[in-house]
Amino acid sequence: MKLIAAVNDSAAESPRYVARGPAQLRRIAKRYDLSPQLAETVRLLSLVLPFRVSQYVLDELIDWSRVPDDPMYQLVFPQDGMLSPEHVRALAALAPHGRLAGPGLAELVRRIRSELNPHPAEQLSSNVPLDARGDPIPGLQHKYDETVLYFPSHGQTCHSYCSYCFRWAQFVGDPELRFATNTPDDLVAYLQRHPRVSDVLVTGGDPMIMSTARLREHVEPLLRVDSLRTIRFGTRALAYWPSRFVGDRDADDLLRLLERVVSGGRTAAVMAHVSHPVELEGDLVRTAIERIRSTGALLFTQAPLMRRVNDDAATWREMWTTQLSLGMTPYYLFVARDTGAQDYFKVPLRRAAQIYRDGLSGMSGLGRTVRGPVMSATPGKVAVDGPAVLNGDRVLSLRLLQARDPSLVGRPFWAYDNAAAAWVDELVPHPSSDPELVRAVWGGPALTSR
Ligand SMILES: *Cc1c(COP(=O)(O)O)cnc(C)c1O
């Protein structure tokens, strides 16, 4: 609590969070000296892809002397190559620079978005739990026995958008993606009927975009459920707006809310999305981490592996080592999901496995808690353990870390090695694999030839 008191005084000078988006593009370009060509790319692509950036990212995380190659610039600004040249040409024709958009632009935008697989892994239609009357409960997903995902409706946005976000469609107003809920009442009732659920993961968007008062309305009722042991908060705020924990008007209240969870005998876990070492460098983020730790909450880290952002082993080793020294536990290294601008960022699975292994080498065993590379696919979380030789065939060894069907977890299975495959559906199962696993992962007995 001493730490909380000490930083409280700075609240008055703390800048207020303001979102920057396509409407401020001209100002951003001028202030940071973005070339007209790069600005035009952002303008056109942000008609389709969500674009939002916090002042903190602009001032503290992007190295403007390295734009466009700077990894943080790649991460938050739409880039040439994220849409096909045909799509960009069509957009430029209907939305010419400095002139009114032509008719048909909205339809074109809708069509391009629909071609970007906006709903990967059937995340909307599957996993929606039912209430006592058998009706679907909005704002919840329950895929793995122990953990329910909770989407509070006021947390369905972020302080900045990652251009690789797998929930991107939700930020461009896709009505199908409005699966959020205003109150935790249904969740509480569901947890009471399902005492095997030990964890709720509050997610979005980013739950830390909510005011603390609002977040408290979603979290405190959960503490009435005895069987609930852990409340996780998936967030990008440490990287995109660390003031959320230091200096924002209700930052201290947020820390008290975390304390409240912990003092109620539960685990509060901040699942921090950290994509690049620079995100952990500033004084502000370091103070934010210390303050979160001072509440007794645990910090775990996770991020996807992305070409042009973090696709080398040294970057991950540095991230994991730094995280460990800051009291954060490395948790997941994800594979870029098959949606949006995936082609732009994707790293083939074999290479991803190599980066993961090389990243761990030379690192304390305490940081080798991280698992990866992991695909969050329809049947579950598929880890790529790496290349092997099986009956004379080159294969990739795979394993489910989590599965809808818990009996499938942890049993190795194999696919023919393939230097280009970047998602499990681009792999062909090897016939030595258990047919049950093959059916679950690939759907049907696809055990033919390669
Ligand atoms: C990853 C994930 C979880 C959490 O799984 P853990 O292995 O417990 O971290 C829960 N639900 C869904 C849908 C997930 O993708």
Coordinates of C-alpha atoms and ligand atoms in Angstrom, one line a residue:
M1 CA 0.0 0.0 0.0
K2 CA 3.0 2.3 0.5
L3 CA 3.7 2.2 -3.2
I4 CA 0.1 3.1 -4.0
A5 CA 0.2 6.1 -1.7
A6 CA 3.6 7.3 -3.1
V7 CA 2.5 7.5 -6.7
N8 CA -1.0 8.8 -6.0
D9 CA 0.3 12.4 -5.9
S10 CA 1.2 12.3 -9.6
A11 CA -2.4 11.7 -10.6
A12 CA -3.0 15.4 -11.2
E13 CA -0.3 15.7 -13.9
S14 CA -1.1 12.5 -15.6
P15 CA -2.2 12.9 -19.2
R16 CA -5.8 11.8 -19.9
Y17 CA -6.3 8.9 -22.3
V18 CA -7.4 10.1 -25.7
A19 CA -7.9 7.7 -28.6
R20 CA -6.3 8.6 -32.0
G21 CA -7.7 7.1 -35.1
P22 CA -8.3 7.7 -38.8
A23 CA -9.8 11.1 -38.1
Q24 CA -6.5 12.3 -36.5
L25 CA -4.3 10.8 -39.2
R26 CA -3.3 14.1 -40.7
R27 CA -2.2 15.4 -37.3
I28 CA -0.3 12.3 -36.6
A29 CA 1.5 12.5 -40.0
K30 CA 2.4 16.1 -39.5
R31 CA 3.6 15.7 -35.9
Y32 CA 5.7 12.6 -36.5
D33 CA 6.8 13.4 -40.0
L34 CA 5.1 10.4 -41.6
S35 CA 5.7 10.4 -45.4
P36 CA 2.6 11.2 -47.6
Q37 CA 2.9 7.8 -49.1
L38 CA 2.8 6.0 -45.7
A39 CA 0.0 8.2 -44.5
E40 CA -2.0 7.4 -47.7
T41 CA -1.5 3.7 -47.0
V42 CA -2.9 4.1 -43.5
R43 CA -5.8 6.1 -44.8
L44 CA -6.9 3.5 -47.3
L45 CA -6.3 0.4 -45.3
S46 CA -8.0 1.8 -42.2
L47 CA -11.2 2.0 -44.2
V48 CA -11.2 -1.8 -43.8
L49 CA -8.9 -2.6 -40.8
P50 CA -9.4 -1.1 -37.4
F51 CA -6.9 1.6 -36.6
R52 CA -6.5 3.2 -33.2
V53 CA -3.3 4.3 -31.4
S54 CA -2.7 5.9 -28.0
Q55 CA -0.6 8.9 -27.4
Y56 CA 1.7 6.8 -25.3
V57 CA 2.5 4.4 -28.1
L58 CA 3.1 7.3 -30.5
D59 CA 5.5 9.1 -28.1
E60 CA 7.1 6.3 -26.1
L61 CA 7.1 3.1 -28.1
I62 CA 7.5 3.9 -31.8
D63 CA 11.0 4.8 -33.0
W64 CA 10.0 7.2 -35.7
S65 CA 13.5 7.1 -37.2
R66 CA 12.9 3.5 -38.1
V67 CA 9.4 3.8 -39.6
P68 CA 8.0 1.9 -41.4
D69 CA 10.2 -1.0 -40.2
D70 CA 9.9 -0.2 -36.6
P71 CA 8.2 -3.2 -34.9
M72 CA 5.7 -1.0 -32.9
Y73 CA 4.8 0.9 -36.0
Q74 CA 4.2 -2.4 -37.8
L75 CA 2.1 -3.5 -34.8
V76 CA -0.4 -0.6 -34.7
F77 CA -0.4 1.1 -38.1
P78 CA -2.1 -0.6 -41.1
Q79 CA 0.7 -1.5 -43.6
D80 CA 1.2 -1.8 -47.3
G81 CA 0.8 -5.6 -48.0
M82 CA -1.9 -6.2 -45.4
L83 CA -4.6 -6.1 -48.1
S84 CA -4.2 -7.4 -51.7
P85 CA -3.1 -4.9 -54.3
E86 CA -6.5 -5.4 -56.0
H87 CA -8.3 -4.5 -52.8
V88 CA -6.2 -1.4 -52.3
R89 CA -6.7 -0.3 -55.9
A90 CA -10.4 -0.7 -55.5
L91 CA -10.4 1.3 -52.3
A92 CA -8.4 4.1 -53.9
A93 CA -10.8 4.3 -56.8
L94 CA -13.8 4.7 -54.6
A95 CA -12.2 6.8 -51.8
P96 CA -9.8 9.1 -53.6
H97 CA -7.5 11.2 -51.5
G98 CA -9.0 14.6 -50.6
R99 CA -12.4 13.9 -52.3
L100 CA -15.7 12.5 -51.3
A101 CA -16.0 8.8 -51.3
G102 CA -17.9 7.3 -54.2
P103 CA -21.1 5.2 -53.9
G104 CA -20.4 1.6 -53.2
L105 CA -17.6 2.2 -50.8
A106 CA -19.4 0.7 -47.8
E107 CA -20.3 -2.3 -49.9
L108 CA -16.7 -2.8 -51.0
V109 CA -15.4 -2.5 -47.5
R110 CA -18.0 -5.0 -46.3
R111 CA -16.9 -7.4 -49.1
I112 CA -13.2 -7.1 -48.4
R113 CA -13.8 -7.7 -44.7
S114 CA -15.8 -10.8 -45.4
E115 CA -12.9 -12.2 -47.4
L116 CA -10.6 -11.8 -44.4
N117 CA -12.1 -14.7 -42.5
P118 CA -13.5 -12.4 -39.7
H119 CA -14.6 -15.3 -37.5
P120 CA -11.7 -17.7 -37.1
A121 CA -12.2 -21.1 -35.4
E122 CA -16.0 -20.6 -35.2
Q123 CA -15.4 -18.5 -32.1
L124 CA -18.9 -17.1 -32.2
S125 CA -21.1 -20.0 -33.0
S126 CA -19.2 -22.5 -30.8
N127 CA -18.7 -22.6 -27.1
V128 CA -21.6 -20.4 -26.2
P129 CA -23.0 -21.8 -23.0
L130 CA -26.7 -22.2 -22.2
D131 CA -28.7 -20.9 -19.3
A132 CA -31.0 -23.0 -17.1
R133 CA -33.8 -22.7 -19.7
G134 CA -31.5 -23.8 -22.5
D135 CA -31.0 -20.4 -24.1
P136 CA -27.6 -19.1 -25.2
I137 CA -26.0 -16.7 -22.7
P138 CA -24.6 -13.7 -24.5
G139 CA -21.1 -12.5 -23.5
L140 CA -19.8 -15.9 -22.4
Q141 CA -17.7 -18.6 -24.0
H142 CA -17.0 -21.9 -22.4
K143 CA -14.7 -24.1 -24.3
Y144 CA -12.5 -25.8 -21.7
D145 CA -13.9 -27.3 -18.6
E146 CA -12.1 -25.0 -16.1
T147 CA -12.3 -21.6 -17.7
V148 CA -15.1 -19.4 -18.9
L149 CA -14.4 -16.3 -21.0
Y150 CA -16.4 -13.3 -20.1
F151 CA -16.9 -10.3 -22.4
P152 CA -18.3 -7.2 -20.6
S153 CA -20.0 -5.0 -23.2
H154 CA -18.1 -1.9 -22.1
G155 CA -14.7 -3.6 -22.5
Q156 CA -15.0 -4.4 -26.2
T157 CA -12.4 -1.9 -27.4
C158 CA -8.7 -1.4 -26.6
H159 CA -6.3 1.6 -25.9
S160 CA -4.7 0.8 -29.2
Y161 CA -5.4 -1.9 -31.8
C162 CA -2.9 -4.5 -32.9
S163 CA -3.0 -4.8 -36.6
Y164 CA -2.8 -8.6 -36.2
C165 CA -5.8 -8.8 -33.8
F166 CA -7.8 -12.0 -34.2
R167 CA -10.9 -10.2 -32.9
W168 CA -10.4 -7.3 -35.3
A169 CA -13.9 -7.7 -36.8
Q170 CA -15.4 -6.8 -33.5
F171 CA -13.8 -3.3 -33.6
V172 CA -15.2 -2.4 -37.0
G173 CA -18.8 -2.8 -35.9
D174 CA -19.5 -6.3 -37.2
P175 CA -22.9 -6.8 -35.5
E176 CA -22.4 -10.6 -35.4
L177 CA -19.6 -10.0 -33.0
R178 CA -21.6 -8.1 -30.4
F179 CA -21.5 -11.0 -28.1
A180 CA -20.9 -8.9 -25.0
T181 CA -23.1 -8.5 -21.9
N182 CA -23.9 -5.6 -19.6
T183 CA -24.2 -7.5 -16.4
P184 CA -22.5 -10.5 -14.8
D185 CA -25.8 -11.9 -13.5
D186 CA -26.0 -14.7 -16.0
L187 CA -22.4 -15.5 -15.5
V188 CA -22.8 -15.8 -11.7
A189 CA -25.8 -18.1 -12.2
Y190 CA -23.9 -20.1 -14.7
L191 CA -20.9 -20.5 -12.3
Q192 CA -23.2 -21.5 -9.5
R193 CA -24.6 -24.3 -11.7
H194 CA -21.1 -25.3 -12.9
P195 CA -18.8 -25.6 -9.9
R196 CA -16.1 -27.2 -12.0
V197 CA -15.3 -23.8 -13.5
S198 CA -12.5 -22.5 -11.4
D199 CA -11.4 -19.6 -13.7
V200 CA -13.1 -16.7 -15.3
L201 CA -11.1 -14.8 -17.9
V202 CA -12.4 -11.3 -18.3
T203 CA -11.5 -10.3 -21.8
G204 CA -12.6 -8.3 -24.8
G205 CA -11.3 -6.0 -26.3
D206 CA -9.6 -5.1 -23.1
P207 CA -11.4 -5.0 -19.8
M208 CA -8.9 -2.3 -18.6
I209 CA -10.5 0.1 -21.0
M210 CA -13.4 0.3 -18.6
S211 CA -13.5 2.7 -15.7
T212 CA -12.7 1.0 -12.4
A213 CA -16.2 1.7 -11.2
R214 CA -17.6 -0.2 -14.2
L215 CA -15.1 -3.0 -14.0
R216 CA -15.9 -3.4 -10.3
E217 CA -19.6 -4.0 -11.3
H218 CA -18.5 -6.9 -13.4
V219 CA -16.0 -8.4 -11.0
E220 CA -17.3 -8.0 -7.5
P221 CA -20.4 -10.2 -8.0
L222 CA -18.1 -13.0 -9.1
L223 CA -16.6 -13.1 -5.6
R224 CA -19.9 -14.5 -4.3
V225 CA -19.2 -17.7 -6.1
D226 CA -17.2 -20.0 -3.8
S227 CA -16.2 -22.4 -6.5
L228 CA -14.5 -19.7 -8.5
R229 CA -10.8 -19.6 -7.7
T230 CA -9.2 -17.3 -10.2
I231 CA -10.2 -14.2 -12.0
R232 CA -7.9 -13.4 -15.0
F233 CA -7.8 -10.1 -16.8
G234 CA -6.6 -10.3 -20.4
T235 CA -5.0 -6.9 -21.1
R236 CA -2.8 -4.9 -23.3
A237 CA -2.9 -1.8 -21.1
L238 CA 0.7 -2.3 -19.7
A239 CA 2.0 -1.8 -23.2
Y240 CA -0.6 0.7 -24.6
W241 CA -1.6 2.7 -21.6
P242 CA 0.4 2.0 -18.4
S243 CA -1.2 5.1 -16.8
R244 CA -4.2 2.8 -16.3
F245 CA -2.3 1.5 -13.3
V246 CA -0.3 4.7 -12.4
G247 CA -1.8 8.1 -12.3
D248 CA -5.1 7.7 -14.1
R249 CA -7.9 9.1 -11.9
D250 CA -9.1 5.7 -10.9
A251 CA -5.8 3.8 -11.1
D252 CA -5.6 3.4 -7.3
D253 CA -9.2 2.1 -7.2
L254 CA -8.2 -0.5 -9.8
L255 CA -5.4 -1.7 -7.6
R256 CA -7.8 -1.8 -4.7
L257 CA -10.1 -4.0 -6.8
L258 CA -7.3 -6.4 -7.5
E259 CA -6.5 -6.4 -3.8
R260 CA -10.1 -7.1 -3.0
V261 CA -10.0 -10.3 -5.2
V262 CA -6.8 -11.4 -3.6
S263 CA -8.0 -10.7 0.0
G264 CA -11.1 -12.7 -0.8
G265 CA -8.8 -15.7 -1.1
R266 CA -8.8 -15.9 -4.9
T267 CA -6.1 -15.6 -7.5
A268 CA -6.1 -12.4 -9.5
A269 CA -4.1 -12.9 -12.6
V270 CA -3.2 -10.1 -15.0
M271 CA -2.7 -11.8 -18.4
A272 CA -0.4 -9.2 -20.0
H273 CA -0.1 -9.2 -23.7
V274 CA 3.5 -8.2 -24.4
S275 CA 4.7 -8.4 -28.0
H276 CA 8.1 -6.7 -28.0
P277 CA 10.8 -5.9 -25.4
V278 CA 10.4 -2.1 -25.9
E279 CA 7.0 -2.4 -24.3
L280 CA 8.6 -3.2 -20.9
E281 CA 11.3 -0.5 -21.0
G282 CA 9.8 2.7 -19.7
D283 CA 9.7 3.9 -16.1
L284 CA 5.9 4.1 -16.3
V285 CA 5.4 0.5 -17.3
R286 CA 7.9 -0.7 -14.6
T287 CA 6.0 1.3 -12.0
A288 CA 2.7 -0.2 -13.3
I289 CA 4.1 -3.7 -12.9
E290 CA 5.4 -3.0 -9.4
R291 CA 2.0 -1.6 -8.4
I292 CA 0.1 -4.6 -9.7
R293 CA 2.4 -6.9 -7.9
S294 CA 2.0 -4.9 -4.7
T295 CA -1.7 -6.0 -4.7
G296 CA -0.8 -9.6 -4.6
A297 CA -2.1 -10.2 -8.2
L298 CA 0.0 -12.5 -10.4
L299 CA 1.3 -11.4 -13.8
F300 CA 1.4 -13.8 -16.7
T301 CA 2.5 -12.8 -20.2
Q302 CA 1.5 -14.0 -23.7
A303 CA 1.7 -12.8 -27.3
P304 CA 1.6 -14.1 -30.8
L305 CA 4.7 -14.6 -32.9
M306 CA 4.6 -12.2 -35.7
R307 CA 6.8 -11.6 -38.7
R308 CA 8.2 -8.0 -38.7
V309 CA 7.3 -7.6 -35.0
N310 CA 9.0 -10.3 -33.0
D311 CA 10.0 -13.2 -35.3
D312 CA 13.4 -13.9 -33.9
A313 CA 14.6 -16.0 -30.9
A314 CA 16.7 -13.2 -29.4
T315 CA 13.7 -10.9 -29.1
W316 CA 11.7 -13.6 -27.2
R317 CA 14.6 -14.5 -25.0
E318 CA 15.0 -10.8 -24.1
M319 CA 11.3 -10.5 -23.4
W320 CA 11.1 -13.6 -21.3
T321 CA 14.2 -12.8 -19.4
T322 CA 13.0 -9.3 -18.6
Q323 CA 9.6 -10.5 -17.7
L324 CA 11.1 -13.0 -15.2
S325 CA 13.2 -10.3 -13.6
L326 CA 10.0 -8.1 -13.3
G327 CA 8.1 -10.9 -11.6
M328 CA 6.0 -11.9 -14.6
T329 CA 5.6 -15.5 -15.6
P330 CA 5.9 -16.2 -19.4
Y331 CA 2.8 -18.2 -20.3
Y332 CA 2.0 -18.6 -24.0
L333 CA 3.6 -18.0 -27.4
F334 CA 0.8 -18.0 -29.9
V335 CA 0.7 -18.6 -33.6
A336 CA -0.9 -15.8 -35.6
R337 CA -4.5 -16.8 -36.2
D338 CA -6.0 -17.4 -39.7
T339 CA -7.8 -14.1 -40.0
G340 CA -7.4 -10.5 -41.1
A341 CA -3.9 -9.6 -42.3
Q342 CA -2.5 -13.1 -41.3
D343 CA -0.6 -13.4 -44.6
Y344 CA 1.4 -10.3 -43.7
F345 CA 2.5 -11.5 -40.3
K346 CA 2.4 -15.2 -40.5
V347 CA 5.4 -17.4 -39.5
P348 CA 5.5 -21.0 -40.7
L349 CA 5.0 -23.5 -37.9
R350 CA 8.3 -25.2 -38.3
R351 CA 10.1 -21.9 -38.0
A352 CA 8.0 -20.9 -35.1
A353 CA 9.0 -24.1 -33.2
Q354 CA 12.6 -23.3 -33.9
I355 CA 12.3 -19.7 -32.6
Y356 CA 10.6 -20.9 -29.5
R357 CA 13.3 -23.5 -28.8
D358 CA 16.2 -21.1 -29.5
G359 CA 14.5 -18.4 -27.4
L360 CA 14.4 -20.7 -24.4
S361 CA 18.0 -21.8 -24.7
G362 CA 20.4 -20.0 -22.4
M363 CA 17.4 -18.9 -20.3
S364 CA 16.7 -19.7 -16.7
G365 CA 14.4 -22.7 -16.2
L366 CA 12.1 -20.5 -14.3
G367 CA 11.1 -18.8 -17.6
R368 CA 10.7 -22.0 -19.4
T369 CA 7.1 -22.0 -18.2
V370 CA 6.2 -20.5 -21.5
R371 CA 4.4 -22.9 -23.9
G372 CA 4.4 -22.6 -27.6
P373 CA 4.1 -22.2 -30.4
V374 CA 0.3 -22.7 -29.9
M375 CA -2.6 -22.5 -32.2
S376 CA -5.9 -21.8 -30.7
A377 CA -7.9 -23.9 -33.2
T378 CA -11.4 -25.2 -33.2
P379 CA -10.8 -28.5 -31.2
G380 CA -8.4 -26.9 -28.8
K381 CA -4.9 -25.4 -28.3
V382 CA -2.5 -27.2 -30.6
A383 CA 1.2 -27.0 -29.7
V384 CA 3.9 -27.6 -32.3
D385 CA 6.7 -29.5 -30.5
G386 CA 9.0 -29.6 -33.5
P387 CA 10.3 -31.7 -36.3
A388 CA 10.9 -35.5 -35.9
V389 CA 11.4 -38.5 -38.1
L390 CA 8.7 -41.2 -37.9
N391 CA 8.9 -44.5 -39.8
G392 CA 11.3 -42.7 -42.2
D393 CA 8.9 -39.7 -42.7
R394 CA 9.8 -36.2 -41.7
V395 CA 7.0 -35.0 -39.4
L396 CA 6.0 -32.3 -37.0
S397 CA 5.2 -33.5 -33.6
L398 CA 2.0 -31.9 -32.2
R399 CA 0.1 -32.0 -29.0
L400 CA -3.2 -30.6 -27.6
L401 CA -2.5 -28.5 -24.5
Q402 CA -6.2 -27.8 -24.0
A403 CA -9.1 -29.5 -25.8
R404 CA -12.9 -29.3 -25.7
D405 CA -12.6 -33.1 -25.1
P406 CA -10.2 -33.3 -22.2
S407 CA -9.3 -36.9 -23.0
L408 CA -7.4 -35.7 -26.0
V409 CA -5.0 -33.5 -24.0
G410 CA -1.3 -34.3 -23.9
R411 CA -1.3 -37.2 -26.4
P412 CA 1.3 -36.6 -29.2
F413 CA 0.2 -36.8 -32.8
W414 CA 2.0 -36.0 -36.1
A415 CA 1.7 -34.3 -39.4
Y416 CA 3.9 -34.4 -42.4
D417 CA 6.5 -31.8 -42.1
N418 CA 6.0 -28.8 -44.4
A419 CA 8.1 -25.7 -44.4
A420 CA 5.3 -23.4 -45.5
A421 CA 2.3 -24.5 -43.4
A422 CA 1.4 -21.7 -40.9
W423 CA -1.8 -23.2 -39.5
V424 CA -2.9 -26.7 -38.6
D425 CA -5.4 -26.9 -41.5
E426 CA -2.4 -26.6 -43.9
L427 CA -0.9 -29.7 -42.4
V428 CA -1.6 -33.3 -43.5
P429 CA -1.9 -35.8 -40.6
H430 CA 0.6 -38.7 -40.5
P431 CA -1.0 -42.1 -40.5
S432 CA 0.8 -43.1 -37.3
S433 CA -1.4 -40.6 -35.4
D434 CA -4.3 -41.8 -33.3
P435 CA -7.4 -41.5 -35.5
E436 CA -9.4 -40.0 -32.7
L437 CA -7.0 -37.1 -32.6
V438 CA -7.0 -36.8 -36.3
R439 CA -10.8 -36.6 -36.4
A440 CA -10.9 -34.0 -33.7
V441 CA -8.2 -31.8 -35.3
W442 CA -8.8 -32.2 -39.0
G443 CA -12.4 -33.4 -39.0
G444 CA -12.9 -36.8 -40.6
P445 CA -10.5 -39.6 -41.3
A446 CA -8.2 -37.6 -43.6
L447 CA -5.4 -40.2 -43.4
T448 CA -4.7 -40.5 -47.0
S449 CA -1.4 -39.5 -48.6
R450 CA 0.4 -36.2 -48.4
Ligands
LIG1 C1 -6.7 -20.3 -24.1 C2 -8.1 -20.3 -23.8 C3 -8.5 -20.5 -22.4 C4 -7.6 -20.6 -21.3 O1 -6.8 -21.8 -21.4 P1 -5.6 -22.0 -20.3 O2 -4.8 -23.1 -20.8 O3 -6.3 -22.3 -19.0 O4 -4.9 -20.7 -20.2 C5 -9.9 -20.6 -22.2 N1 -10.8 -20.5 -23.2 C6 -10.4 -20.3 -24.4 C7 -11.5 -20.3 -25.5 C8 -9.1 -20.3 -24.8 O5 -8.7 -20.1 -26.1

